[in-house]
PDB file of C-alpha atoms in Angstrom:
ATOM      1  CA  MET A  24      94.033 -86.072 137.137  1.00  0.00           C
ATOM      2  CA  GLY A  25      90.245 -86.664 136.941  1.00  0.00           C
ATOM      3  CA  ASP A  26      87.606 -85.659 139.445  1.00  0.00           C
ATOM      4  CA  LEU A  27      87.436 -88.267 142.185  1.00  0.00           C
ATOM      5  CA  ARG A  28      83.684 -87.562 142.628  1.00  0.00           C
ATOM      6  CA  ASP A  29      83.205 -88.961 139.097  1.00  0.00           C
ATOM      7  CA  LYS A  30      82.045 -92.621 139.350  1.00  0.00           C
ATOM      8  CA  ALA A  31      84.502 -93.540 136.615  1.00  0.00           C
ATOM      9  CA  ASN A  32      87.308 -92.694 139.054  1.00  0.00           C
ATOM     10  CA  PHE A  33      85.946 -94.438 142.082  1.00  0.00           C
ATOM     11  CA  ASP A  34      88.419 -97.325 141.632  1.00  0.00           C
ATOM     12  CA  ILE A  35      91.311 -94.974 142.488  1.00  0.00           C
ATOM     13  CA  LEU A  36      89.567 -93.768 145.653  1.00  0.00           C
ATOM     14  CA  GLU A  37      88.398 -97.281 146.641  1.00  0.00           C
ATOM     15  CA  GLY A  38      91.970 -98.562 146.320  1.00  0.00           C
ATOM     16  CA  PHE A  39      93.272 -95.738 148.529  1.00  0.00           C
ATOM     17  CA  LEU A  40      90.571 -96.276 151.183  1.00  0.00           C
ATOM     18  CA  SER A  41      91.036-100.073 151.079  1.00  0.00           C
ATOM     19  CA  ALA A  42      94.791 -99.642 151.667  1.00  0.00           C
ATOM     20  CA  VAL A  43      94.260 -97.194 154.525  1.00  0.00           C
ATOM     21  CA  LEU A  44      91.587 -99.336 156.242  1.00  0.00           C
ATOM     22  CA  GLN A  45      93.348-102.545 155.455  1.00  0.00           C
ATOM     23  CA  LYS A  46      90.117-104.123 154.141  1.00  0.00           C
ATOM     24  CA  GLU A  47      88.243-103.991 150.846  1.00  0.00           C
ATOM     25  CA  VAL A  48      85.592-101.319 150.593  1.00  0.00           C
ATOM     26  CA  SER A  49      83.240-100.224 147.794  1.00  0.00           C
ATOM     27  CA  ILE A  50      82.092 -96.673 147.422  1.00  0.00           C
ATOM     28  CA  ILE A  51      78.278 -96.349 147.499  1.00  0.00           C
ATOM     29  CA  GLU A  52      78.140 -92.604 147.082  1.00  0.00           C
ATOM     30  CA  ILE A  53      79.807 -89.258 147.694  1.00  0.00           C
ATOM     31  CA  LEU A  54      77.555 -87.715 150.337  1.00  0.00           C
ATOM     32  CA  GLU A  55      78.944 -84.214 150.597  1.00  0.00           C
ATOM     33  CA  SER A  56      81.909 -82.227 149.468  1.00  0.00           C
ATOM     34  CA  GLU A  57      82.991 -78.759 150.608  1.00  0.00           C
ATOM     35  CA  SER A  58      85.674 -76.421 149.639  1.00  0.00           C
ATOM     36  CA  ASN A  59      86.410 -72.919 150.814  1.00  0.00           C
ATOM     37  CA  VAL A  60      89.072 -70.901 149.107  1.00  0.00           C
ATOM     38  CA  PRO A  61      88.788 -67.292 150.335  1.00  0.00           C
ATOM     39  CA  GLU A  62      92.516 -67.360 151.202  1.00  0.00           C
ATOM     40  CA  MET A  63      95.007 -70.040 150.206  1.00  0.00           C
ATOM     41  CA  GLU A  64      96.525 -70.135 153.647  1.00  0.00           C
ATOM     42  CA  HIS A  65      93.176 -71.042 155.157  1.00  0.00           C
ATOM     43  CA  LYS A  66      92.092 -73.402 152.369  1.00  0.00           C
ATOM     44  CA  LEU A  67      89.974 -76.434 153.450  1.00  0.00           C
ATOM     45  CA  ASN A  68      88.699 -79.316 151.426  1.00  0.00           C
ATOM     46  CA  ARG A  69      86.364 -81.895 152.888  1.00  0.00           C
ATOM     47  CA  VAL A  70      84.437 -84.884 151.362  1.00  0.00           C
ATOM     48  CA  ASP A  71      82.114 -87.401 153.007  1.00  0.00           C
ATOM     49  CA  ILE A  72      81.961 -90.835 151.411  1.00  0.00           C
ATOM     50  CA  LEU A  73      79.531 -93.685 152.125  1.00  0.00           C
ATOM     51  CA  VAL A  74      81.313 -97.054 151.700  1.00  0.00           C
ATOM     52  CA  GLN A  75      80.366-100.671 152.267  1.00  0.00           C
ATOM     53  CA  ASP A  76      82.879-103.290 153.442  1.00  0.00           C
ATOM     54  CA  GLN A  77      82.965-107.006 152.660  1.00  0.00           C
ATOM     55  CA  GLN A  78      80.714-107.723 155.683  1.00  0.00           C
ATOM     56  CA  LYS A  79      78.023-105.478 154.113  1.00  0.00           C
ATOM     57  CA  GLN A  80      78.510-102.831 156.812  1.00  0.00           C
ATOM     58  CA  TYR A  81      78.069 -99.213 155.854  1.00  0.00           C
ATOM     59  CA  VAL A  82      80.644 -96.685 156.968  1.00  0.00           C
ATOM     60  CA  ILE A  83      80.772 -92.900 156.438  1.00  0.00           C
ATOM     61  CA  ILE A  84      84.357 -91.717 155.869  1.00  0.00           C
ATOM     62  CA  GLU A  85      85.354 -88.114 155.978  1.00  0.00           C
ATOM     63  CA  ILE A  86      88.496 -86.999 154.162  1.00  0.00           C
ATOM     64  CA  GLN A  87      89.694 -83.490 154.741  1.00  0.00           C
ATOM     65  CA  ASN A  88      92.697 -81.383 153.963  1.00  0.00           C
ATOM     66  CA  GLY A  89      93.101 -78.565 156.464  1.00  0.00           C
ATOM     67  CA  HIS A  90      93.045 -77.872 160.156  1.00  0.00           C
ATOM     68  CA  VAL A  91      89.621 -78.002 161.861  1.00  0.00           C
ATOM     69  CA  THR A  92      88.830 -77.283 165.494  1.00  0.00           C
ATOM     70  CA  ALA A  93      86.092 -79.281 167.373  1.00  0.00           C
ATOM     71  CA  TYR A  94      86.502 -82.181 164.988  1.00  0.00           C
ATOM     72  CA  LEU A  95      84.845 -84.835 167.200  1.00  0.00           C
ATOM     73  CA  GLU A  96      81.891 -82.599 168.003  1.00  0.00           C
ATOM     74  CA  ARG A  97      81.391 -81.844 164.321  1.00  0.00           C
ATOM     75  CA  ILE A  98      81.551 -85.513 163.385  1.00  0.00           C
ATOM     76  CA  LEU A  99      79.040 -86.534 166.068  1.00  0.00           C
ATOM     77  CA  PHE A 100      76.675 -83.794 164.897  1.00  0.00           C
ATOM     78  CA  ARG A 101      76.881 -84.743 161.256  1.00  0.00           C
ATOM     79  CA  VAL A 102      76.534 -88.490 161.906  1.00  0.00           C
ATOM     80  CA  THR A 103      73.450 -88.063 164.093  1.00  0.00           C
ATOM     81  CA  THR A 104      71.924 -85.671 161.521  1.00  0.00           C
ATOM     82  CA  ARG A 105      72.457 -88.170 158.717  1.00  0.00           C
ATOM     83  CA  ALA A 106      71.090 -91.046 160.869  1.00  0.00           C
ATOM     84  CA  ARG A 107      68.024 -89.009 161.678  1.00  0.00           C
ATOM     85  CA  ARG A 108      67.385 -88.244 158.031  1.00  0.00           C
ATOM     86  CA  ARG A 109      67.791 -91.898 157.085  1.00  0.00           C
ATOM     87  CA  ALA A 110      65.422 -92.987 159.862  1.00  0.00           C
ATOM     88  CA  LYS A 111      62.739 -90.506 158.622  1.00  0.00           C
ATOM     89  CA  ARG A 112      63.059 -91.845 155.079  1.00  0.00           C
ATOM     90  CA  ASN A 113      62.751 -95.428 156.268  1.00  0.00           C
ATOM     91  CA  CYS A 114      59.642 -94.537 158.327  1.00  0.00           C
ATOM     92  CA  LYS A 115      58.055 -92.872 155.274  1.00  0.00           C
ATOM     93  CA  LYS A 116      58.798 -95.916 153.102  1.00  0.00           C
ATOM     94  CA  ASN A 117      57.319 -98.307 155.720  1.00  0.00           C
ATOM     95  CA  ALA A 118      54.207 -96.160 156.324  1.00  0.00           C
TER      96      ALA A 118
END
């Protein structure tokens, strides 16, 4: 199976996400991916994906394989960090 981060394979991932979300989405970019494999029993894989739906709304989707504590706190931190970076970029563009 090919690497799902490869744009040539986005159609597979888009089909999966569209089925799960029950609406059509298009992948804009893979934002981050992370894998730790020090021990197989504690293996964790995570990927953040920026998608756009048919209403032109952007959504960040995190897919993970593994147990993570403090999930909601981590998501809140990561979303606010990304929003802050995007706002800074927009301010620099408009300056």
